[in-house]
Amino acid sequence: MSSISLRRSKRRKLKNEINVVPYIDVMLVLLIIFMVTTPLMNLGTDINLPDSRAMSLGSPQDPVVVSVYPDGQLALMVERQNTSVTREDLVARLRGIHTQNPDATILVSGDGAASYQRIMNAIDLINEAGITKVSLISRPAESAN
């Protein structure tokens, strides 16, 4: 009897392996099905748009950027030239820009180490010049090398 029970225990021993070949076959079949059917799917519809004489929106000019530094210094970048300005000079220059182009948007670039109050003071100066379109951009703090 003992030899019979040993044979049965050997037969009943579980395998800890998974046969993945059928799964790979199924995945390849699904891949082929999707590759064939995807180009056949027509999700769009044909639309005849009306003709128009409207001009496309023009590309914006070089942006006017007011830079605010951590020490309170201000700089104005116009046509890719960055110049340091005083508060009064900044207001005067921005008024001139606003008279030439009333739709001009001013970008305020605040240094990462600059306080919020200094940035708000710069925005107040821009509003004092009569400009209401202001956008904020941030940049990382400059390293003190």
JSON list of C-alpha atoms in Angstrom, two decimals:
[
{"chain": "A", "resi": 1, "resn": "MET", "atom": "CA", "xyz": [0.00, 0.00, 0.00]},
{"chain": "A", "resi": 2, "resn": "SER", "atom": "CA", "xyz": [2.75, 2.38, 0.65]},
{"chain": "A", "resi": 3, "resn": "SER", "atom": "CA", "xyz": [4.06, 2.19, -2.92]},
{"chain": "A", "resi": 4, "resn": "ILE", "atom": "CA", "xyz": [0.59, 3.06, -4.26]},
{"chain": "A", "resi": 5, "resn": "SER", "atom": "CA", "xyz": [0.29, 6.11, -2.01]},
{"chain": "A", "resi": 6, "resn": "LEU", "atom": "CA", "xyz": [3.74, 7.33, -3.12]},
{"chain": "A", "resi": 7, "resn": "ARG", "atom": "CA", "xyz": [2.72, 7.10, -6.75]},
{"chain": "A", "resi": 8, "resn": "ARG", "atom": "CA", "xyz": [-0.45, 9.04, -6.11]},
{"chain": "A", "resi": 9, "resn": "SER", "atom": "CA", "xyz": [1.40, 11.80, -4.27]},
{"chain": "A", "resi": 10, "resn": "LYS", "atom": "CA", "xyz": [3.79, 12.16, -7.19]},
{"chain": "A", "resi": 11, "resn": "ARG", "atom": "CA", "xyz": [0.88, 12.45, -9.61]},
{"chain": "A", "resi": 12, "resn": "ARG", "atom": "CA", "xyz": [-0.89, 15.03, -7.51]},
{"chain": "A", "resi": 13, "resn": "LYS", "atom": "CA", "xyz": [2.09, 17.31, -7.13]},
{"chain": "A", "resi": 14, "resn": "LEU", "atom": "CA", "xyz": [1.17, 20.74, -8.46]},
{"chain": "A", "resi": 15, "resn": "LYS", "atom": "CA", "xyz": [3.18, 22.56, -11.08]},
{"chain": "A", "resi": 16, "resn": "ASN", "atom": "CA", "xyz": [4.13, 26.14, -10.34]},
{"chain": "A", "resi": 17, "resn": "GLU", "atom": "CA", "xyz": [4.65, 27.06, -13.99]},
{"chain": "A", "resi": 18, "resn": "ILE", "atom": "CA", "xyz": [2.26, 28.86, -16.32]},
{"chain": "A", "resi": 19, "resn": "ASN", "atom": "CA", "xyz": [2.15, 28.07, -19.98]},
{"chain": "A", "resi": 20, "resn": "VAL", "atom": "CA", "xyz": [2.12, 31.52, -21.66]},
{"chain": "A", "resi": 21, "resn": "VAL", "atom": "CA", "xyz": [2.12, 30.33, -25.27]},
{"chain": "A", "resi": 22, "resn": "PRO", "atom": "CA", "xyz": [-1.69, 30.45, -25.62]},
{"chain": "A", "resi": 23, "resn": "TYR", "atom": "CA", "xyz": [-1.74, 33.99, -24.21]},
{"chain": "A", "resi": 24, "resn": "ILE", "atom": "CA", "xyz": [0.88, 35.11, -26.70]},
{"chain": "A", "resi": 25, "resn": "ASP", "atom": "CA", "xyz": [-1.12, 33.59, -29.54]},
{"chain": "A", "resi": 26, "resn": "VAL", "atom": "CA", "xyz": [-4.28, 35.40, -28.45]},
{"chain": "A", "resi": 27, "resn": "MET", "atom": "CA", "xyz": [-2.42, 38.72, -28.16]},
{"chain": "A", "resi": 28, "resn": "LEU", "atom": "CA", "xyz": [-0.94, 38.35, -31.65]},
{"chain": "A", "resi": 29, "resn": "VAL", "atom": "CA", "xyz": [-4.37, 37.58, -33.11]},
{"chain": "A", "resi": 30, "resn": "LEU", "atom": "CA", "xyz": [-5.86, 40.64, -31.38]},
{"chain": "A", "resi": 31, "resn": "LEU", "atom": "CA", "xyz": [-2.97, 42.80, -32.60]},
{"chain": "A", "resi": 32, "resn": "ILE", "atom": "CA", "xyz": [-3.56, 41.72, -36.20]},
{"chain": "A", "resi": 33, "resn": "ILE", "atom": "CA", "xyz": [-7.31, 42.30, -35.89]},
{"chain": "A", "resi": 34, "resn": "PHE", "atom": "CA", "xyz": [-6.79, 45.84, -34.55]},
{"chain": "A", "resi": 35, "resn": "MET", "atom": "CA", "xyz": [-4.16, 46.64, -37.18]},
{"chain": "A", "resi": 36, "resn": "VAL", "atom": "CA", "xyz": [-6.54, 45.62, -39.94]},
{"chain": "A", "resi": 37, "resn": "THR", "atom": "CA", "xyz": [-9.70, 47.26, -38.59]},
{"chain": "A", "resi": 38, "resn": "THR", "atom": "CA", "xyz": [-8.25, 50.59, -37.43]},
{"chain": "A", "resi": 39, "resn": "PRO", "atom": "CA", "xyz": [-7.68, 52.05, -40.92]},
{"chain": "A", "resi": 40, "resn": "LEU", "atom": "CA", "xyz": [-11.19, 50.97, -41.91]},
{"chain": "A", "resi": 41, "resn": "MET", "atom": "CA", "xyz": [-12.82, 52.99, -39.15]},
{"chain": "A", "resi": 42, "resn": "ASN", "atom": "CA", "xyz": [-14.09, 56.30, -40.52]},
{"chain": "A", "resi": 43, "resn": "LEU", "atom": "CA", "xyz": [-14.85, 58.50, -37.53]},
{"chain": "A", "resi": 44, "resn": "GLY", "atom": "CA", "xyz": [-14.90, 61.82, -39.35]},
{"chain": "A", "resi": 45, "resn": "THR", "atom": "CA", "xyz": [-17.51, 63.31, -41.58]},
{"chain": "A", "resi": 46, "resn": "ASP", "atom": "CA", "xyz": [-17.04, 65.44, -44.65]},
{"chain": "A", "resi": 47, "resn": "ILE", "atom": "CA", "xyz": [-18.02, 69.06, -44.12]},
{"chain": "A", "resi": 48, "resn": "ASN", "atom": "CA", "xyz": [-18.13, 71.77, -46.73]},
{"chain": "A", "resi": 49, "resn": "LEU", "atom": "CA", "xyz": [-17.07, 74.95, -44.97]},
{"chain": "A", "resi": 50, "resn": "PRO", "atom": "CA", "xyz": [-18.21, 78.32, -46.30]},
{"chain": "A", "resi": 51, "resn": "ASP", "atom": "CA", "xyz": [-15.73, 80.57, -48.07]},
{"chain": "A", "resi": 52, "resn": "SER", "atom": "CA", "xyz": [-14.60, 83.71, -46.32]},
{"chain": "A", "resi": 53, "resn": "ARG", "atom": "CA", "xyz": [-12.55, 86.77, -47.10]},
{"chain": "A", "resi": 54, "resn": "ALA", "atom": "CA", "xyz": [-11.46, 87.16, -43.50]},
{"chain": "A", "resi": 55, "resn": "MET", "atom": "CA", "xyz": [-7.76, 87.57, -42.92]},
{"chain": "A", "resi": 56, "resn": "SER", "atom": "CA", "xyz": [-5.98, 85.19, -40.60]},
{"chain": "A", "resi": 57, "resn": "LEU", "atom": "CA", "xyz": [-4.95, 86.46, -37.24]},
{"chain": "A", "resi": 58, "resn": "GLY", "atom": "CA", "xyz": [-1.60, 88.15, -37.46]},
{"chain": "A", "resi": 59, "resn": "SER", "atom": "CA", "xyz": [1.28, 86.82, -35.47]},
{"chain": "A", "resi": 60, "resn": "PRO", "atom": "CA", "xyz": [1.96, 88.88, -32.39]},
{"chain": "A", "resi": 61, "resn": "GLN", "atom": "CA", "xyz": [4.87, 91.25, -32.33]},
{"chain": "A", "resi": 62, "resn": "ASP", "atom": "CA", "xyz": [7.83, 90.66, -30.09]},
{"chain": "A", "resi": 63, "resn": "PRO", "atom": "CA", "xyz": [6.47, 90.74, -26.58]},
{"chain": "A", "resi": 64, "resn": "VAL", "atom": "CA", "xyz": [7.08, 93.62, -24.19]},
{"chain": "A", "resi": 65, "resn": "VAL", "atom": "CA", "xyz": [8.46, 92.11, -21.00]},
{"chain": "A", "resi": 66, "resn": "VAL", "atom": "CA", "xyz": [8.87, 93.84, -17.65]},
{"chain": "A", "resi": 67, "resn": "SER", "atom": "CA", "xyz": [11.37, 91.92, -15.52]},
{"chain": "A", "resi": 68, "resn": "VAL", "atom": "CA", "xyz": [11.25, 92.15, -11.73]},
{"chain": "A", "resi": 69, "resn": "TYR", "atom": "CA", "xyz": [14.40, 91.20, -9.81]},
{"chain": "A", "resi": 70, "resn": "PRO", "atom": "CA", "xyz": [14.64, 90.20, -6.13]},
{"chain": "A", "resi": 71, "resn": "ASP", "atom": "CA", "xyz": [16.34, 93.48, -5.17]},
{"chain": "A", "resi": 72, "resn": "GLY", "atom": "CA", "xyz": [13.47, 95.52, -6.65]},
{"chain": "A", "resi": 73, "resn": "GLN", "atom": "CA", "xyz": [15.24, 96.49, -9.88]},
{"chain": "A", "resi": 74, "resn": "LEU", "atom": "CA", "xyz": [13.09, 96.65, -13.01]},
{"chain": "A", "resi": 75, "resn": "ALA", "atom": "CA", "xyz": [14.06, 95.99, -16.61]},
{"chain": "A", "resi": 76, "resn": "LEU", "atom": "CA", "xyz": [12.12, 96.47, -19.82]},
{"chain": "A", "resi": 77, "resn": "MET", "atom": "CA", "xyz": [12.63, 94.20, -22.82]},
{"chain": "A", "resi": 78, "resn": "VAL", "atom": "CA", "xyz": [11.43, 95.68, -26.10]},
{"chain": "A", "resi": 79, "resn": "GLU", "atom": "CA", "xyz": [12.46, 94.13, -29.43]},
{"chain": "A", "resi": 80, "resn": "ARG", "atom": "CA", "xyz": [14.77, 91.67, -27.65]},
{"chain": "A", "resi": 81, "resn": "GLN", "atom": "CA", "xyz": [16.76, 94.41, -25.93]},
{"chain": "A", "resi": 82, "resn": "ASN", "atom": "CA", "xyz": [16.66, 94.28, -22.15]},
{"chain": "A", "resi": 83, "resn": "THR", "atom": "CA", "xyz": [17.40, 97.61, -20.45]},
{"chain": "A", "resi": 84, "resn": "SER", "atom": "CA", "xyz": [17.33, 98.47, -16.78]},
{"chain": "A", "resi": 85, "resn": "VAL", "atom": "CA", "xyz": [14.82, 101.25, -16.03]},
{"chain": "A", "resi": 86, "resn": "THR", "atom": "CA", "xyz": [13.63, 103.29, -13.09]},
{"chain": "A", "resi": 87, "resn": "ARG", "atom": "CA", "xyz": [10.02, 103.30, -11.97]},
{"chain": "A", "resi": 88, "resn": "GLU", "atom": "CA", "xyz": [9.27, 106.67, -13.61]},
{"chain": "A", "resi": 89, "resn": "ASP", "atom": "CA", "xyz": [11.08, 105.72, -16.83]},
{"chain": "A", "resi": 90, "resn": "LEU", "atom": "CA", "xyz": [9.12, 102.45, -16.97]},
{"chain": "A", "resi": 91, "resn": "VAL", "atom": "CA", "xyz": [5.78, 104.25, -16.73]},
{"chain": "A", "resi": 92, "resn": "ALA", "atom": "CA", "xyz": [6.80, 106.78, -19.40]},
{"chain": "A", "resi": 93, "resn": "ARG", "atom": "CA", "xyz": [7.99, 104.09, -21.84]},
{"chain": "A", "resi": 94, "resn": "LEU", "atom": "CA", "xyz": [4.90, 101.95, -21.30]},
{"chain": "A", "resi": 95, "resn": "ARG", "atom": "CA", "xyz": [2.66, 104.97, -21.95]},
{"chain": "A", "resi": 96, "resn": "GLY", "atom": "CA", "xyz": [4.48, 105.47, -25.25]},
{"chain": "A", "resi": 97, "resn": "ILE", "atom": "CA", "xyz": [4.04, 101.81, -26.16]},
{"chain": "A", "resi": 98, "resn": "HIS", "atom": "CA", "xyz": [0.36, 102.01, -25.21]},
{"chain": "A", "resi": 99, "resn": "THR", "atom": "CA", "xyz": [-0.26, 105.08, -27.41]},
{"chain": "A", "resi": 100, "resn": "GLN", "atom": "CA", "xyz": [1.32, 103.31, -30.41]},
{"chain": "A", "resi": 101, "resn": "ASN", "atom": "CA", "xyz": [-0.48, 100.01, -29.78]},
{"chain": "A", "resi": 102, "resn": "PRO", "atom": "CA", "xyz": [-3.47, 100.12, -27.42]},
{"chain": "A", "resi": 103, "resn": "ASP", "atom": "CA", "xyz": [-3.93, 96.35, -27.68]},
{"chain": "A", "resi": 104, "resn": "ALA", "atom": "CA", "xyz": [-0.37, 95.55, -26.56]},
{"chain": "A", "resi": 105, "resn": "THR", "atom": "CA", "xyz": [-0.04, 92.92, -23.86]},
{"chain": "A", "resi": 106, "resn": "ILE", "atom": "CA", "xyz": [2.70, 93.32, -21.32]},
{"chain": "A", "resi": 107, "resn": "LEU", "atom": "CA", "xyz": [4.36, 90.26, -19.83]},
{"chain": "A", "resi": 108, "resn": "VAL", "atom": "CA", "xyz": [5.66, 90.51, -16.26]},
{"chain": "A", "resi": 109, "resn": "SER", "atom": "CA", "xyz": [8.58, 88.18, -15.64]},
{"chain": "A", "resi": 110, "resn": "GLY", "atom": "CA", "xyz": [9.16, 87.74, -11.94]},
{"chain": "A", "resi": 111, "resn": "ASP", "atom": "CA", "xyz": [12.34, 86.19, -10.61]},
{"chain": "A", "resi": 112, "resn": "GLY", "atom": "CA", "xyz": [11.71, 83.13, -8.46]},
{"chain": "A", "resi": 113, "resn": "ALA", "atom": "CA", "xyz": [13.30, 84.87, -5.47]},
{"chain": "A", "resi": 114, "resn": "ALA", "atom": "CA", "xyz": [11.41, 88.15, -5.94]},
{"chain": "A", "resi": 115, "resn": "SER", "atom": "CA", "xyz": [8.70, 88.83, -3.39]},
{"chain": "A", "resi": 116, "resn": "TYR", "atom": "CA", "xyz": [5.07, 88.98, -4.44]},
{"chain": "A", "resi": 117, "resn": "GLN", "atom": "CA", "xyz": [4.90, 92.57, -3.26]},
{"chain": "A", "resi": 118, "resn": "ARG", "atom": "CA", "xyz": [7.62, 93.65, -5.71]},
{"chain": "A", "resi": 119, "resn": "ILE", "atom": "CA", "xyz": [5.79, 91.93, -8.57]},
{"chain": "A", "resi": 120, "resn": "MET", "atom": "CA", "xyz": [2.50, 93.55, -7.54]},
{"chain": "A", "resi": 121, "resn": "ASN", "atom": "CA", "xyz": [4.25, 96.94, -7.43]},
{"chain": "A", "resi": 122, "resn": "ALA", "atom": "CA", "xyz": [5.42, 96.36, -11.03]},
{"chain": "A", "resi": 123, "resn": "ILE", "atom": "CA", "xyz": [1.87, 95.48, -12.09]},
{"chain": "A", "resi": 124, "resn": "ASP", "atom": "CA", "xyz": [0.63, 98.67, -10.40]},
{"chain": "A", "resi": 125, "resn": "LEU", "atom": "CA", "xyz": [3.16, 100.67, -12.44]},
{"chain": "A", "resi": 126, "resn": "ILE", "atom": "CA", "xyz": [1.93, 99.01, -15.63]},
{"chain": "A", "resi": 127, "resn": "ASN", "atom": "CA", "xyz": [-1.67, 99.83, -14.74]},
{"chain": "A", "resi": 128, "resn": "GLU", "atom": "CA", "xyz": [-0.60, 103.40, -13.97]},
{"chain": "A", "resi": 129, "resn": "ALA", "atom": "CA", "xyz": [0.65, 103.63, -17.56]},
{"chain": "A", "resi": 130, "resn": "GLY", "atom": "CA", "xyz": [-2.88, 102.80, -18.75]},
{"chain": "A", "resi": 131, "resn": "ILE", "atom": "CA", "xyz": [-2.28, 99.18, -19.76]},
{"chain": "A", "resi": 132, "resn": "THR", "atom": "CA", "xyz": [-4.80, 96.63, -18.54]},
{"chain": "A", "resi": 133, "resn": "LYS", "atom": "CA", "xyz": [-3.64, 93.52, -20.42]},
{"chain": "A", "resi": 134, "resn": "VAL", "atom": "CA", "xyz": [-0.97, 92.01, -18.20]},
{"chain": "A", "resi": 135, "resn": "SER", "atom": "CA", "xyz": [0.24, 88.41, -18.17]},
{"chain": "A", "resi": 136, "resn": "LEU", "atom": "CA", "xyz": [2.55, 86.86, -15.61]},
{"chain": "A", "resi": 137, "resn": "ILE", "atom": "CA", "xyz": [5.41, 84.53, -16.44]},
{"chain": "A", "resi": 138, "resn": "SER", "atom": "CA", "xyz": [7.80, 83.14, -13.87]},
{"chain": "A", "resi": 139, "resn": "ARG", "atom": "CA", "xyz": [11.38, 82.08, -14.09]},
{"chain": "A", "resi": 140, "resn": "PRO", "atom": "CA", "xyz": [13.59, 80.25, -11.60]},
{"chain": "A", "resi": 141, "resn": "ALA", "atom": "CA", "xyz": [15.65, 82.21, -9.13]},
{"chain": "A", "resi": 142, "resn": "GLU", "atom": "CA", "xyz": [18.99, 83.31, -10.54]},
{"chain": "A", "resi": 143, "resn": "SER", "atom": "CA", "xyz": [21.98, 81.74, -8.88]},
{"chain": "A", "resi": 144, "resn": "ALA", "atom": "CA", "xyz": [24.32, 84.05, -7.02]},
{"chain": "A", "resi": 145, "resn": "ASN", "atom": "CA", "xyz": [27.60, 83.04, -8.67]}
]
